[in-house]
Amino acid sequence: MPLSMASVGEQFLVKKVSGKEDVRRFLEKLGFVPGAEVSLVSEICGNVIVQIKDSRVAISKEMAQKIIV
């Protein structure tokens, strides 16, 4: 399922990152690579704040839909 549909407080493993090459590369630099642990911290109007590695990252709803967990 896309990260945008995940529930707040749950932990997931990234399975796949889809989208255009530049979008995938951007998300990889943030740490969204297959096998990475991600937890959803909060969600406002579809935009999400996620905990990945040792940092929190805010991403748009469109970006979150490209991350399959």
Tab-separated table of N, CA and C in Angstrom:
chain	number	residue	atom	x	y	z
A	1	MET	N	0.843	-1.179	0.000
A	1	MET	CA	0.000	0.000	0.000
A	1	MET	C	0.889	1.243	0.000
A	2	PRO	N	0.405	2.352	-0.524
A	2	PRO	CA	1.192	3.591	-0.511
A	2	PRO	C	1.323	4.135	0.911
A	3	LEU	N	2.409	4.819	1.178
A	3	LEU	CA	2.648	5.408	2.494
A	3	LEU	C	1.552	6.407	2.860
A	4	SER	N	0.946	7.031	1.860
A	4	SER	CA	-0.107	8.017	2.122
A	4	SER	C	-1.341	7.395	2.767
A	5	MET	N	-1.504	6.072	2.677
A	5	MET	CA	-2.662	5.385	3.263
A	5	MET	C	-2.338	4.747	4.613
A	6	ALA	N	-1.116	4.885	5.080
A	6	ALA	CA	-0.696	4.269	6.338
A	6	ALA	C	-1.291	5.003	7.533
A	7	SER	N	-1.357	4.297	8.655
A	7	SER	CA	-1.887	4.872	9.886
A	7	SER	C	-0.759	5.483	10.721
A	8	VAL	N	-1.086	6.566	11.411
A	8	VAL	CA	-0.110	7.249	12.269
A	8	VAL	C	0.317	6.323	13.404
A	9	GLY	N	1.615	6.283	13.664
A	9	GLY	CA	2.160	5.493	14.759
A	9	GLY	C	2.636	4.103	14.368
A	10	GLU	N	2.313	3.635	13.191
A	10	GLU	CA	2.732	2.298	12.755
A	10	GLU	C	4.100	2.371	12.085
A	11	GLN	N	4.824	1.241	12.136
A	11	GLN	CA	6.112	1.131	11.456
A	11	GLN	C	5.963	0.244	10.230
A	12	PHE	N	6.662	0.589	9.182
A	12	PHE	CA	6.595	-0.136	7.923
A	12	PHE	C	7.990	-0.296	7.343
A	13	LEU	N	8.110	-1.234	6.412
A	13	LEU	CA	9.322	-1.378	5.614
A	13	LEU	C	9.010	-0.881	4.212
A	14	VAL	N	9.911	-0.104	3.650
A	14	VAL	CA	9.741	0.366	2.280
A	14	VAL	C	9.958	-0.827	1.357
A	15	LYS	N	8.992	-1.081	0.478
A	15	LYS	CA	9.116	-2.182	-0.476
A	15	LYS	C	9.585	-1.691	-1.838
A	16	LYS	N	9.087	-0.493	-2.238
A	16	LYS	CA	9.383	-0.008	-3.583
A	16	LYS	C	9.154	1.499	-3.622
A	17	VAL	N	9.911	2.192	-4.454
A	17	VAL	CA	9.694	3.612	-4.696
A	17	VAL	C	9.445	3.766	-6.184
A	18	SER	N	8.278	4.304	-6.542
A	18	SER	CA	7.923	4.457	-7.950
A	18	SER	C	7.997	5.930	-8.345
A	19	GLY	N	7.730	6.209	-9.597
A	19	GLY	CA	7.752	7.584	-10.088
A	19	GLY	C	8.871	7.792	-11.091
A	20	LYS	N	9.016	9.034	-11.522
A	20	LYS	CA	10.066	9.376	-12.480
A	20	LYS	C	11.433	9.263	-11.823
A	21	GLU	N	12.451	9.179	-12.646
A	21	GLU	CA	13.824	8.981	-12.173
A	21	GLU	C	14.252	10.052	-11.172
A	22	ASP	N	13.967	11.321	-11.467
A	22	ASP	CA	14.403	12.388	-10.555
A	22	ASP	C	13.675	12.332	-9.219
A	23	VAL	N	12.405	11.918	-9.217
A	23	VAL	CA	11.644	11.770	-7.975
A	23	VAL	C	12.205	10.615	-7.154
A	24	ARG	N	12.472	9.494	-7.812
A	24	ARG	CA	13.044	8.335	-7.106
A	24	ARG	C	14.406	8.680	-6.503
A	25	ARG	N	15.216	9.381	-7.260
A	25	ARG	CA	16.548	9.763	-6.773
A	25	ARG	C	16.436	10.692	-5.564
A	26	PHE	N	15.510	11.651	-5.611
A	26	PHE	CA	15.293	12.561	-4.486
A	26	PHE	C	14.879	11.798	-3.231
A	27	LEU	N	13.934	10.868	-3.378
A	27	LEU	CA	13.462	10.090	-2.230
A	27	LEU	C	14.555	9.167	-1.693
A	28	GLU	N	15.387	8.629	-2.586
A	28	GLU	CA	16.509	7.790	-2.142
A	28	GLU	C	17.491	8.595	-1.305
A	29	LYS	N	17.734	9.840	-1.679
A	29	LYS	CA	18.655	10.688	-0.912
A	29	LYS	C	18.107	10.977	0.485
A	30	LEU	N	16.778	10.983	0.619
A	30	LEU	CA	16.156	11.177	1.928
A	30	LEU	C	16.174	9.903	2.760
A	31	GLY	N	16.485	8.758	2.117
A	31	GLY	CA	16.556	7.490	2.847
A	31	GLY	C	15.469	6.498	2.499
A	32	PHE	N	14.579	6.839	1.579
A	32	PHE	CA	13.498	5.935	1.191
A	32	PHE	C	14.004	4.926	0.166
A	33	VAL	N	14.633	3.881	0.658
A	33	VAL	CA	15.155	2.809	-0.182
A	33	VAL	C	14.503	1.501	0.266
A	34	PRO	N	14.382	0.515	-0.623
A	34	PRO	CA	13.776	-0.758	-0.227
A	34	PRO	C	14.467	-1.361	0.994
A	35	GLY	N	13.668	-1.761	1.967
A	35	GLY	CA	14.177	-2.352	3.193
A	35	GLY	C	14.314	-1.364	4.345
A	36	ALA	N	14.178	-0.070	4.075
A	36	ALA	CA	14.310	0.943	5.136
A	36	ALA	C	13.066	0.943	6.018
A	37	GLU	N	13.273	1.135	7.332
A	37	GLU	CA	12.152	1.238	8.271
A	37	GLU	C	11.638	2.662	8.299
A	38	VAL	N	10.307	2.793	8.217
A	38	VAL	CA	9.665	4.096	8.202
A	38	VAL	C	8.501	4.060	9.183
A	39	SER	N	8.333	5.121	9.968
A	39	SER	CA	7.143	5.220	10.810
A	39	SER	C	6.475	6.564	10.560
A	40	LEU	N	5.164	6.545	10.521
A	40	LEU	CA	4.380	7.737	10.258
A	40	LEU	C	4.177	8.489	11.566
A	41	VAL	N	4.648	9.739	11.623
A	41	VAL	CA	4.555	10.548	12.837
A	41	VAL	C	3.239	11.315	12.867
A	42	SER	N	2.895	11.988	11.759
A	42	SER	CA	1.631	12.712	11.691
A	42	SER	C	1.206	12.884	10.240
A	43	GLU	N	-0.079	13.242	10.080
A	43	GLU	CA	-0.650	13.420	8.746
A	43	GLU	C	-1.620	14.588	8.797
A	44	ILE	N	-1.444	15.553	7.893
A	44	ILE	CA	-2.321	16.717	7.817
A	44	ILE	C	-2.698	16.927	6.355
A	45	CYS	N	-3.974	16.770	6.044
A	45	CYS	CA	-4.484	16.958	4.677
A	45	CYS	C	-3.751	16.090	3.662
A	46	GLY	N	-3.327	14.909	4.061
A	46	GLY	CA	-2.627	14.008	3.157
A	46	GLY	C	-1.124	14.151	3.196
A	47	ASN	N	-0.616	15.312	3.567
A	47	ASN	CA	0.827	15.514	3.716
A	47	ASN	C	1.276	14.826	4.993
A	48	VAL	N	2.455	14.217	4.975
A	48	VAL	CA	2.879	13.392	6.106
A	48	VAL	C	4.255	13.793	6.631
A	49	ILE	N	4.447	13.527	7.914
A	49	ILE	CA	5.763	13.625	8.539
A	49	ILE	C	6.136	12.208	8.931
A	50	VAL	N	7.296	11.763	8.456
A	50	VAL	CA	7.727	10.396	8.725
A	50	VAL	C	9.066	10.386	9.432
A	51	GLN	N	9.267	9.359	10.235
A	51	GLN	CA	10.550	9.123	10.903
A	51	GLN	C	11.268	8.089	10.053
A	52	ILE	N	12.424	8.464	9.519
A	52	ILE	CA	13.224	7.526	8.743
A	52	ILE	C	14.670	7.681	9.186
A	53	LYS	N	15.302	6.562	9.473
A	53	LYS	CA	16.640	6.560	10.070
A	53	LYS	C	16.585	7.383	11.354
A	54	ASP	N	17.421	8.393	11.507
A	54	ASP	CA	17.443	9.194	12.729
A	54	ASP	C	16.868	10.589	12.524
A	55	SER	N	16.029	10.767	11.514
A	55	SER	CA	15.491	12.101	11.259
A	55	SER	C	14.014	12.040	10.894
A	56	ARG	N	13.374	13.185	11.001
A	56	ARG	CA	11.980	13.321	10.587
A	56	ARG	C	11.940	14.127	9.299
A	57	VAL	N	11.110	13.669	8.364
A	57	VAL	CA	11.027	14.291	7.054
A	57	VAL	C	9.564	14.558	6.737
A	58	ALA	N	9.266	15.744	6.243
A	58	ALA	CA	7.916	16.067	5.790
A	58	ALA	C	7.870	15.916	4.271
A	59	ILE	N	6.880	15.175	3.789
A	59	ILE	CA	6.722	15.008	2.339
A	59	ILE	C	5.258	15.215	1.956
A	60	SER	N	5.047	15.593	0.723
A	60	SER	CA	3.696	15.866	0.237
A	60	SER	C	2.934	14.555	0.018
A	61	LYS	N	1.627	14.715	-0.145
A	61	LYS	CA	0.756	13.561	-0.409
A	61	LYS	C	1.187	12.860	-1.693
A	62	GLU	N	1.553	13.634	-2.712
A	62	GLU	CA	1.963	13.044	-3.987
A	62	GLU	C	3.221	12.202	-3.841
A	63	MET	N	4.190	12.695	-3.066
A	63	MET	CA	5.425	11.934	-2.825
A	63	MET	C	5.122	10.671	-2.019
A	64	ALA	N	4.260	10.811	-1.012
A	64	ALA	CA	3.922	9.662	-0.161
A	64	ALA	C	3.233	8.561	-0.953
A	65	GLN	N	2.505	8.917	-2.008
A	65	GLN	CA	1.827	7.915	-2.839
A	65	GLN	C	2.816	7.117	-3.674
A	66	LYS	N	4.001	7.627	-3.891
A	66	LYS	CA	5.018	6.928	-4.685
A	66	LYS	C	5.836	5.952	-3.856
A	67	ILE	N	5.685	5.997	-2.524
A	67	ILE	CA	6.436	5.097	-1.638
A	67	ILE	C	5.529	3.944	-1.232
A	68	ILE	N	5.862	2.738	-1.671
A	68	ILE	CA	5.065	1.554	-1.381
A	68	ILE	C	5.654	0.853	-0.161
A	69	VAL	N	4.788	0.610	0.849
A	69	VAL	CA	5.234	-0.046	2.081
A	69	VAL	C	4.496	-1.357	2.253
